[in-house]
Amino acid sequence: MRIGELASLVGVSTRTVRHYHHLGLLPEPERLANGYREYRLRDAVLLSRIRQLAALGMSLDELRDVLADDQGKDLREVLQELDADLARQQAAITARRERLAVLLAETELHPDSVAPPDMTAVLRDLIPEESAFARLDRELLTLMSNVADPAVSTEFVDLIRPLTEPAALQRSHELYRRLDELADVPLDDERLAALARDLADHLPEGLVRPMLEHAEPDGTTWLETVRDGMTPAQVEVFRLLIETVKGRV
């Protein structure tokens, strides 16, 4: 058989046959005196086997492993591994579709709606829409939850959830309001230090140590990372906040 006849018999293109030659999956057949490849039945059987295994989703390395064993002794193990991998993919797709269904059921979608569900619930309660500083906080928390390891994100949500309890929530909104009101005051305004102390008193105990652990990881603070969204007075409040909680630990 010529290459076109082989390809037609198995149901692939001649380009696919040449590609499998290039990858080393399908050995090059003997050539006739005129230079044409001469394919035989065993080439067609091997090509059809490659096609079927590739259709199952096997990687090139897996195909090589299976084809290298003429007795097929490893085929069951490879197929079991492939089945397990497909099961994991199916579970992941199911979880994503379930999450999409929850989002699509919401009456109003917000930019932070795509954050993990537990973080979305906390943000919805904690962040007052009318506060400019709260909107910055929302962006920072959403970013953190989107890029952090899911386990870390869940742990962080658990740390800030006490702020959404009814009594604490009212206080949280009041502190956001004060951060907005003092946004443009001079840095020596005494109200900044008072606000820093009140914020320190309001922080859940479990949140203080992680905040300090990330305050100076390499000579710069997390405050340096987020200060572009704050006014100088607000930056000063959080600098004083760090000093205050350091003195209490």
PDB file of C-alpha atoms in Angstrom:
ATOM      1  CA  MET A   1       0.000   0.000   0.000  1.00  0.00           C
ATOM      2  CA  ARG A   2       1.051   3.565  -0.657  1.00  0.00           C
ATOM      3  CA  ILE A   3       0.679   6.213   2.067  1.00  0.00           C
ATOM      4  CA  GLY A   4      -2.589   7.518   0.636  1.00  0.00           C
ATOM      5  CA  GLU A   5      -4.120   4.049   0.566  1.00  0.00           C
ATOM      6  CA  LEU A   6      -3.012   3.401   4.163  1.00  0.00           C
ATOM      7  CA  ALA A   7      -4.445   6.699   5.354  1.00  0.00           C
ATOM      8  CA  SER A   8      -7.754   6.075   3.563  1.00  0.00           C
ATOM      9  CA  LEU A   9      -8.023   2.563   4.978  1.00  0.00           C
ATOM     10  CA  VAL A  10      -7.520   3.677   8.596  1.00  0.00           C
ATOM     11  CA  GLY A  11      -9.466   6.926   8.249  1.00  0.00           C
ATOM     12  CA  VAL A  12      -6.732   9.494   8.792  1.00  0.00           C
ATOM     13  CA  SER A  13      -4.936  11.988   6.584  1.00  0.00           C
ATOM     14  CA  THR A  14      -1.544  11.411   4.974  1.00  0.00           C
ATOM     15  CA  ARG A  15      -0.332  14.348   7.044  1.00  0.00           C
ATOM     16  CA  THR A  16      -1.291  12.452  10.210  1.00  0.00           C
ATOM     17  CA  VAL A  17       0.651   9.390   9.036  1.00  0.00           C
ATOM     18  CA  ARG A  18       3.744  11.535   8.407  1.00  0.00           C
ATOM     19  CA  HIS A  19       3.276  13.199  11.800  1.00  0.00           C
ATOM     20  CA  TYR A  20       3.259   9.806  13.549  1.00  0.00           C
ATOM     21  CA  HIS A  21       6.421   8.916  11.633  1.00  0.00           C
ATOM     22  CA  HIS A  22       8.028  12.143  12.832  1.00  0.00           C
ATOM     23  CA  LEU A  23       7.063  11.417  16.447  1.00  0.00           C
ATOM     24  CA  GLY A  24       8.453   7.896  16.227  1.00  0.00           C
ATOM     25  CA  LEU A  25       5.101   6.286  16.968  1.00  0.00           C
ATOM     26  CA  LEU A  26       4.778   4.666  13.554  1.00  0.00           C
ATOM     27  CA  PRO A  27       8.003   3.137  12.186  1.00  0.00           C
ATOM     28  CA  GLU A  28       9.054   4.106   8.685  1.00  0.00           C
ATOM     29  CA  PRO A  29       8.325   1.214   6.288  1.00  0.00           C
ATOM     30  CA  GLU A  30      10.718  -0.091   3.698  1.00  0.00           C
ATOM     31  CA  ARG A  31      10.983   1.911   0.512  1.00  0.00           C
ATOM     32  CA  LEU A  32      10.728   0.467  -2.948  1.00  0.00           C
ATOM     33  CA  ALA A  33      13.380   1.020  -5.592  1.00  0.00           C
ATOM     34  CA  ASN A  34      11.472   4.071  -6.829  1.00  0.00           C
ATOM     35  CA  GLY A  35      11.647   5.643  -3.332  1.00  0.00           C
ATOM     36  CA  TYR A  36       7.990   5.191  -2.425  1.00  0.00           C
ATOM     37  CA  ARG A  37       7.066   3.813   1.009  1.00  0.00           C
ATOM     38  CA  GLU A  38       5.529   0.362   0.915  1.00  0.00           C
ATOM     39  CA  TYR A  39       3.034  -0.182   3.758  1.00  0.00           C
ATOM     40  CA  ARG A  40       1.812  -3.601   4.798  1.00  0.00           C
ATOM     41  CA  LEU A  41      -1.057  -4.947   6.877  1.00  0.00           C
ATOM     42  CA  ARG A  42       0.890  -4.715  10.134  1.00  0.00           C
ATOM     43  CA  ASP A  43       1.404  -0.963   9.467  1.00  0.00           C
ATOM     44  CA  ALA A  44      -2.335  -0.490   9.054  1.00  0.00           C
ATOM     45  CA  VAL A  45      -3.034  -2.417  12.270  1.00  0.00           C
ATOM     46  CA  LEU A  46      -0.500  -0.334  14.202  1.00  0.00           C
ATOM     47  CA  LEU A  47      -1.797   2.933  12.749  1.00  0.00           C
ATOM     48  CA  SER A  48      -5.394   2.053  13.635  1.00  0.00           C
ATOM     49  CA  ARG A  49      -4.272   1.188  17.167  1.00  0.00           C
ATOM     50  CA  ILE A  50      -2.493   4.532  17.517  1.00  0.00           C
ATOM     51  CA  ARG A  51      -5.595   6.321  16.285  1.00  0.00           C
ATOM     52  CA  GLN A  52      -7.890   4.579  18.763  1.00  0.00           C
ATOM     53  CA  LEU A  53      -5.571   5.166  21.725  1.00  0.00           C
ATOM     54  CA  ALA A  54      -5.095   8.825  20.796  1.00  0.00           C
ATOM     55  CA  ALA A  55      -8.876   9.212  20.586  1.00  0.00           C
ATOM     56  CA  LEU A  56      -9.073   8.021  24.208  1.00  0.00           C
ATOM     57  CA  GLY A  57      -6.945  11.002  25.204  1.00  0.00           C
ATOM     58  CA  MET A  58      -3.587   9.318  25.740  1.00  0.00           C
ATOM     59  CA  SER A  59      -0.523  11.528  25.805  1.00  0.00           C
ATOM     60  CA  LEU A  60       2.424  10.894  23.496  1.00  0.00           C
ATOM     61  CA  ASP A  61       4.442   9.389  26.343  1.00  0.00           C
ATOM     62  CA  GLU A  62       1.580   7.040  27.232  1.00  0.00           C
ATOM     63  CA  LEU A  63       1.228   6.001  23.599  1.00  0.00           C
ATOM     64  CA  ARG A  64       4.933   5.208  23.397  1.00  0.00           C
ATOM     65  CA  ASP A  65       4.763   3.122  26.585  1.00  0.00           C
ATOM     66  CA  VAL A  66       1.857   1.059  25.301  1.00  0.00           C
ATOM     67  CA  LEU A  67       3.215   0.623  21.781  1.00  0.00           C
ATOM     68  CA  ALA A  68       6.640  -0.356  23.078  1.00  0.00           C
ATOM     69  CA  ASP A  69       5.140  -3.439  24.732  1.00  0.00           C
ATOM     70  CA  ASP A  70       4.109  -5.836  21.973  1.00  0.00           C
ATOM     71  CA  GLN A  71       2.272  -8.041  24.467  1.00  0.00           C
ATOM     72  CA  GLY A  72       0.190  -5.154  25.753  1.00  0.00           C
ATOM     73  CA  LYS A  73       0.957  -6.090  29.352  1.00  0.00           C
ATOM     74  CA  ASP A  74       0.866  -2.424  30.448  1.00  0.00           C
ATOM     75  CA  LEU A  75      -2.233  -1.402  28.497  1.00  0.00           C
ATOM     76  CA  ARG A  76      -4.703  -2.068  31.327  1.00  0.00           C
ATOM     77  CA  GLU A  77      -2.666   0.007  33.784  1.00  0.00           C
ATOM     78  CA  VAL A  78      -2.364   2.889  31.341  1.00  0.00           C
ATOM     79  CA  LEU A  79      -6.085   2.778  30.561  1.00  0.00           C
ATOM     80  CA  GLN A  80      -6.917   2.744  34.277  1.00  0.00           C
ATOM     81  CA  GLU A  81      -4.731   5.800  34.835  1.00  0.00           C
ATOM     82  CA  LEU A  82      -6.367   7.516  31.877  1.00  0.00           C
ATOM     83  CA  ASP A  83      -9.814   6.711  33.245  1.00  0.00           C
ATOM     84  CA  ALA A  84      -8.878   8.135  36.661  1.00  0.00           C
ATOM     85  CA  ASP A  85      -7.547  11.297  35.028  1.00  0.00           C
ATOM     86  CA  LEU A  86     -10.734  11.726  33.005  1.00  0.00           C
ATOM     87  CA  ALA A  87     -12.781  11.197  36.185  1.00  0.00           C
ATOM     88  CA  ARG A  88     -10.857  14.019  37.885  1.00  0.00           C
ATOM     89  CA  GLN A  89     -11.446  16.276  34.894  1.00  0.00           C
ATOM     90  CA  GLN A  90     -15.134  15.399  34.897  1.00  0.00           C
ATOM     91  CA  ALA A  91     -15.427  16.196  38.615  1.00  0.00           C
ATOM     92  CA  ALA A  92     -13.666  19.532  38.088  1.00  0.00           C
ATOM     93  CA  ILE A  93     -15.981  20.434  35.208  1.00  0.00           C
ATOM     94  CA  THR A  94     -19.030  19.467  37.278  1.00  0.00           C
ATOM     95  CA  ALA A  95     -17.862  21.665  40.161  1.00  0.00           C
ATOM     96  CA  ARG A  96     -17.260  24.596  37.807  1.00  0.00           C
ATOM     97  CA  ARG A  97     -20.705  24.220  36.241  1.00  0.00           C
ATOM     98  CA  GLU A  98     -22.310  24.097  39.686  1.00  0.00           C
ATOM     99  CA  ARG A  99     -20.490  27.316  40.589  1.00  0.00           C
ATOM    100  CA  LEU A 100     -21.650  28.939  37.331  1.00  0.00           C
ATOM    101  CA  ALA A 101     -25.226  27.897  38.083  1.00  0.00           C
ATOM    102  CA  VAL A 102     -25.032  29.660  41.450  1.00  0.00           C
ATOM    103  CA  LEU A 103     -23.664  32.818  39.820  1.00  0.00           C
ATOM    104  CA  LEU A 104     -26.269  32.824  37.053  1.00  0.00           C
ATOM    105  CA  ALA A 105     -29.029  32.466  39.643  1.00  0.00           C
ATOM    106  CA  GLU A 106     -27.988  35.727  41.327  1.00  0.00           C
ATOM    107  CA  THR A 107     -30.254  38.684  40.640  1.00  0.00           C
ATOM    108  CA  GLU A 108     -27.318  41.070  40.393  1.00  0.00           C
ATOM    109  CA  LEU A 109     -23.766  40.090  39.558  1.00  0.00           C
ATOM    110  CA  HIS A 110     -20.848  42.132  40.898  1.00  0.00           C
ATOM    111  CA  PRO A 111     -17.150  41.991  39.947  1.00  0.00           C
ATOM    112  CA  ASP A 112     -16.397  40.124  43.191  1.00  0.00           C
ATOM    113  CA  SER A 113     -19.121  37.565  42.494  1.00  0.00           C
ATOM    114  CA  VAL A 114     -16.562  35.382  40.730  1.00  0.00           C
ATOM    115  CA  ALA A 115     -14.464  35.120  43.893  1.00  0.00           C
ATOM    116  CA  PRO A 116     -14.759  31.864  45.873  1.00  0.00           C
ATOM    117  CA  PRO A 117     -18.287  31.568  47.331  1.00  0.00           C
ATOM    118  CA  ASP A 118     -17.212  31.897  50.967  1.00  0.00           C
ATOM    119  CA  MET A 119     -15.257  35.074  50.194  1.00  0.00           C
ATOM    120  CA  THR A 120     -18.147  36.460  48.135  1.00  0.00           C
ATOM    121  CA  ALA A 121     -20.517  36.007  51.079  1.00  0.00           C
ATOM    122  CA  VAL A 122     -18.140  37.778  53.463  1.00  0.00           C
ATOM    123  CA  LEU A 123     -17.572  40.667  51.044  1.00  0.00           C
ATOM    124  CA  ARG A 124     -21.283  41.118  50.495  1.00  0.00           C
ATOM    125  CA  ASP A 125     -21.820  41.634  54.242  1.00  0.00           C
ATOM    126  CA  LEU A 126     -18.621  43.417  55.153  1.00  0.00           C
ATOM    127  CA  ILE A 127     -18.142  45.979  52.389  1.00  0.00           C
ATOM    128  CA  PRO A 128     -20.514  48.993  52.278  1.00  0.00           C
ATOM    129  CA  GLU A 129     -20.991  50.106  48.676  1.00  0.00           C
ATOM    130  CA  GLU A 130     -20.947  53.808  49.564  1.00  0.00           C
ATOM    131  CA  SER A 131     -17.425  53.724  51.048  1.00  0.00           C
ATOM    132  CA  ALA A 132     -14.517  54.507  48.708  1.00  0.00           C
ATOM    133  CA  PHE A 133     -12.007  52.853  51.025  1.00  0.00           C
ATOM    134  CA  ALA A 134     -14.244  49.800  51.387  1.00  0.00           C
ATOM    135  CA  ARG A 135     -14.284  49.410  47.603  1.00  0.00           C
ATOM    136  CA  LEU A 136     -10.470  49.349  47.649  1.00  0.00           C
ATOM    137  CA  ASP A 137     -10.611  46.748  50.400  1.00  0.00           C
ATOM    138  CA  ARG A 138     -13.013  44.697  48.291  1.00  0.00           C
ATOM    139  CA  GLU A 139     -10.570  44.726  45.354  1.00  0.00           C
ATOM    140  CA  LEU A 140      -7.647  43.678  47.554  1.00  0.00           C
ATOM    141  CA  LEU A 141      -9.569  40.862  49.233  1.00  0.00           C
ATOM    142  CA  THR A 142     -10.919  39.622  45.907  1.00  0.00           C
ATOM    143  CA  LEU A 143      -7.428  39.633  44.394  1.00  0.00           C
ATOM    144  CA  MET A 144      -6.049  37.744  47.382  1.00  0.00           C
ATOM    145  CA  SER A 145      -8.760  35.092  47.213  1.00  0.00           C
ATOM    146  CA  ASN A 146      -8.309  34.635  43.457  1.00  0.00           C
ATOM    147  CA  VAL A 147      -4.529  34.153  43.498  1.00  0.00           C
ATOM    148  CA  ALA A 148      -4.043  32.403  46.839  1.00  0.00           C
ATOM    149  CA  ASP A 149      -4.062  28.679  47.362  1.00  0.00           C
ATOM    150  CA  PRO A 150      -7.700  27.662  48.053  1.00  0.00           C
ATOM    151  CA  ALA A 151      -6.780  26.371  51.509  1.00  0.00           C
ATOM    152  CA  VAL A 152      -5.074  29.682  52.375  1.00  0.00           C
ATOM    153  CA  SER A 153      -8.037  31.631  51.035  1.00  0.00           C
ATOM    154  CA  THR A 154     -10.467  29.578  53.139  1.00  0.00           C
ATOM    155  CA  GLU A 155      -8.352  30.086  56.241  1.00  0.00           C
ATOM    156  CA  PHE A 156      -8.267  33.846  55.645  1.00  0.00           C
ATOM    157  CA  VAL A 157     -12.039  33.997  55.194  1.00  0.00           C
ATOM    158  CA  ASP A 158     -12.435  32.230  58.537  1.00  0.00           C
ATOM    159  CA  LEU A 159     -10.210  34.871  60.142  1.00  0.00           C
ATOM    160  CA  ILE A 160     -12.204  37.845  58.871  1.00  0.00           C
ATOM    161  CA  ARG A 161     -15.671  36.291  59.207  1.00  0.00           C
ATOM    162  CA  PRO A 162     -16.033  37.551  62.841  1.00  0.00           C
ATOM    163  CA  LEU A 163     -16.095  41.073  61.373  1.00  0.00           C
ATOM    164  CA  THR A 164     -19.437  40.249  59.748  1.00  0.00           C
ATOM    165  CA  GLU A 165     -21.186  39.411  63.021  1.00  0.00           C
ATOM    166  CA  PRO A 166     -23.998  41.950  63.657  1.00  0.00           C
ATOM    167  CA  ALA A 167     -22.274  43.978  66.386  1.00  0.00           C
ATOM    168  CA  ALA A 168     -18.878  43.901  64.686  1.00  0.00           C
ATOM    169  CA  LEU A 169     -20.381  44.670  61.276  1.00  0.00           C
ATOM    170  CA  GLN A 170     -21.822  47.968  62.419  1.00  0.00           C
ATOM    171  CA  ARG A 171     -18.426  48.892  63.860  1.00  0.00           C
ATOM    172  CA  SER A 172     -16.695  47.846  60.620  1.00  0.00           C
ATOM    173  CA  HIS A 173     -18.900  50.168  58.597  1.00  0.00           C
ATOM    174  CA  GLU A 174     -18.231  52.995  61.019  1.00  0.00           C
ATOM    175  CA  LEU A 175     -14.456  52.528  60.681  1.00  0.00           C
ATOM    176  CA  TYR A 176     -14.747  52.533  56.885  1.00  0.00           C
ATOM    177  CA  ARG A 177     -16.668  55.799  57.145  1.00  0.00           C
ATOM    178  CA  ARG A 178     -13.924  57.349  59.302  1.00  0.00           C
ATOM    179  CA  LEU A 179     -11.242  56.206  56.856  1.00  0.00           C
ATOM    180  CA  ASP A 180     -13.135  58.044  54.128  1.00  0.00           C
ATOM    181  CA  GLU A 181     -13.659  61.166  56.251  1.00  0.00           C
ATOM    182  CA  LEU A 182      -9.978  61.432  57.192  1.00  0.00           C
ATOM    183  CA  ALA A 183      -8.677  60.715  53.715  1.00  0.00           C
ATOM    184  CA  ASP A 184      -7.251  64.192  53.128  1.00  0.00           C
ATOM    185  CA  VAL A 185      -6.384  65.467  56.606  1.00  0.00           C
ATOM    186  CA  PRO A 186      -2.780  66.478  57.512  1.00  0.00           C
ATOM    187  CA  LEU A 187      -0.519  63.633  58.678  1.00  0.00           C
ATOM    188  CA  ASP A 188      -0.198  65.192  62.138  1.00  0.00           C
ATOM    189  CA  ASP A 189      -3.967  65.164  62.708  1.00  0.00           C
ATOM    190  CA  GLU A 190      -4.557  63.432  66.048  1.00  0.00           C
ATOM    191  CA  ARG A 191      -7.605  61.636  64.696  1.00  0.00           C
ATOM    192  CA  LEU A 192      -5.358  59.380  62.594  1.00  0.00           C
ATOM    193  CA  ALA A 193      -3.704  57.839  65.661  1.00  0.00           C
ATOM    194  CA  ALA A 194      -7.095  57.436  67.338  1.00  0.00           C
ATOM    195  CA  LEU A 195      -8.455  55.674  64.265  1.00  0.00           C
ATOM    196  CA  ALA A 196      -5.411  53.371  64.169  1.00  0.00           C
ATOM    197  CA  ARG A 197      -6.025  52.392  67.814  1.00  0.00           C
ATOM    198  CA  ASP A 198      -9.701  51.745  67.124  1.00  0.00           C
ATOM    199  CA  LEU A 199      -8.821  49.586  64.141  1.00  0.00           C
ATOM    200  CA  ALA A 200      -6.377  47.625  66.297  1.00  0.00           C
ATOM    201  CA  ASP A 201      -9.117  47.062  68.878  1.00  0.00           C
ATOM    202  CA  HIS A 202     -11.492  45.923  66.146  1.00  0.00           C
ATOM    203  CA  LEU A 203      -9.220  43.351  64.503  1.00  0.00           C
ATOM    204  CA  PRO A 204     -10.073  39.726  65.324  1.00  0.00           C
ATOM    205  CA  GLU A 205      -7.353  38.229  67.492  1.00  0.00           C
ATOM    206  CA  GLY A 206      -6.575  35.543  64.937  1.00  0.00           C
ATOM    207  CA  LEU A 207      -5.921  38.132  62.233  1.00  0.00           C
ATOM    208  CA  VAL A 208      -3.240  40.101  64.094  1.00  0.00           C
ATOM    209  CA  ARG A 209      -0.364  37.633  63.886  1.00  0.00           C
ATOM    210  CA  PRO A 210      -0.776  36.837  60.162  1.00  0.00           C
ATOM    211  CA  MET A 211      -0.884  40.559  59.455  1.00  0.00           C
ATOM    212  CA  LEU A 212       2.380  41.085  61.321  1.00  0.00           C
ATOM    213  CA  GLU A 213       4.003  38.067  59.698  1.00  0.00           C
ATOM    214  CA  HIS A 214       3.432  39.674  56.311  1.00  0.00           C
ATOM    215  CA  ALA A 215       4.290  43.200  57.436  1.00  0.00           C
ATOM    216  CA  GLU A 216       8.020  43.026  56.653  1.00  0.00           C
ATOM    217  CA  PRO A 217       8.821  39.917  54.573  1.00  0.00           C
ATOM    218  CA  ASP A 218      11.806  41.407  52.736  1.00  0.00           C
ATOM    219  CA  GLY A 219      12.297  44.910  54.026  1.00  0.00           C
ATOM    220  CA  THR A 220       9.092  46.188  52.431  1.00  0.00           C
ATOM    221  CA  THR A 221       5.612  45.953  53.878  1.00  0.00           C
ATOM    222  CA  TRP A 222       2.321  44.873  52.349  1.00  0.00           C
ATOM    223  CA  LEU A 223       1.418  48.519  52.846  1.00  0.00           C
ATOM    224  CA  GLU A 224       3.912  49.458  50.133  1.00  0.00           C
ATOM    225  CA  THR A 225       2.062  47.174  47.739  1.00  0.00           C
ATOM    226  CA  VAL A 226      -1.371  48.706  48.279  1.00  0.00           C
ATOM    227  CA  ARG A 227      -0.535  52.321  49.085  1.00  0.00           C
ATOM    228  CA  ASP A 228      -1.188  53.513  45.520  1.00  0.00           C
ATOM    229  CA  GLY A 229      -4.898  53.165  46.205  1.00  0.00           C
ATOM    230  CA  MET A 230      -4.715  55.108  49.499  1.00  0.00           C
ATOM    231  CA  THR A 231      -4.254  58.736  50.391  1.00  0.00           C
ATOM    232  CA  PRO A 232      -1.191  59.693  52.492  1.00  0.00           C
ATOM    233  CA  ALA A 233      -3.418  60.059  55.553  1.00  0.00           C
ATOM    234  CA  GLN A 234      -4.833  56.548  55.105  1.00  0.00           C
ATOM    235  CA  VAL A 235      -1.344  55.127  54.640  1.00  0.00           C
ATOM    236  CA  GLU A 236      -0.362  56.813  57.914  1.00  0.00           C
ATOM    237  CA  VAL A 237      -3.334  55.234  59.684  1.00  0.00           C
ATOM    238  CA  PHE A 238      -2.193  51.748  58.667  1.00  0.00           C
ATOM    239  CA  ARG A 239       1.420  52.491  59.533  1.00  0.00           C
ATOM    240  CA  LEU A 240       0.273  53.487  63.011  1.00  0.00           C
ATOM    241  CA  LEU A 241      -1.980  50.409  63.112  1.00  0.00           C
ATOM    242  CA  ILE A 242       1.013  48.126  62.522  1.00  0.00           C
ATOM    243  CA  GLU A 243       2.989  49.869  65.244  1.00  0.00           C
ATOM    244  CA  THR A 244       0.053  49.555  67.637  1.00  0.00           C
ATOM    245  CA  VAL A 245      -0.509  45.823  67.143  1.00  0.00           C
ATOM    246  CA  LYS A 246       3.240  45.186  67.329  1.00  0.00           C
ATOM    247  CA  GLY A 247       3.261  46.774  70.739  1.00  0.00           C
ATOM    248  CA  ARG A 248       0.444  44.512  71.911  1.00  0.00           C
ATOM    249  CA  VAL A 249       1.837  41.167  70.762  1.00  0.00           C
TER     250      VAL A 249
END
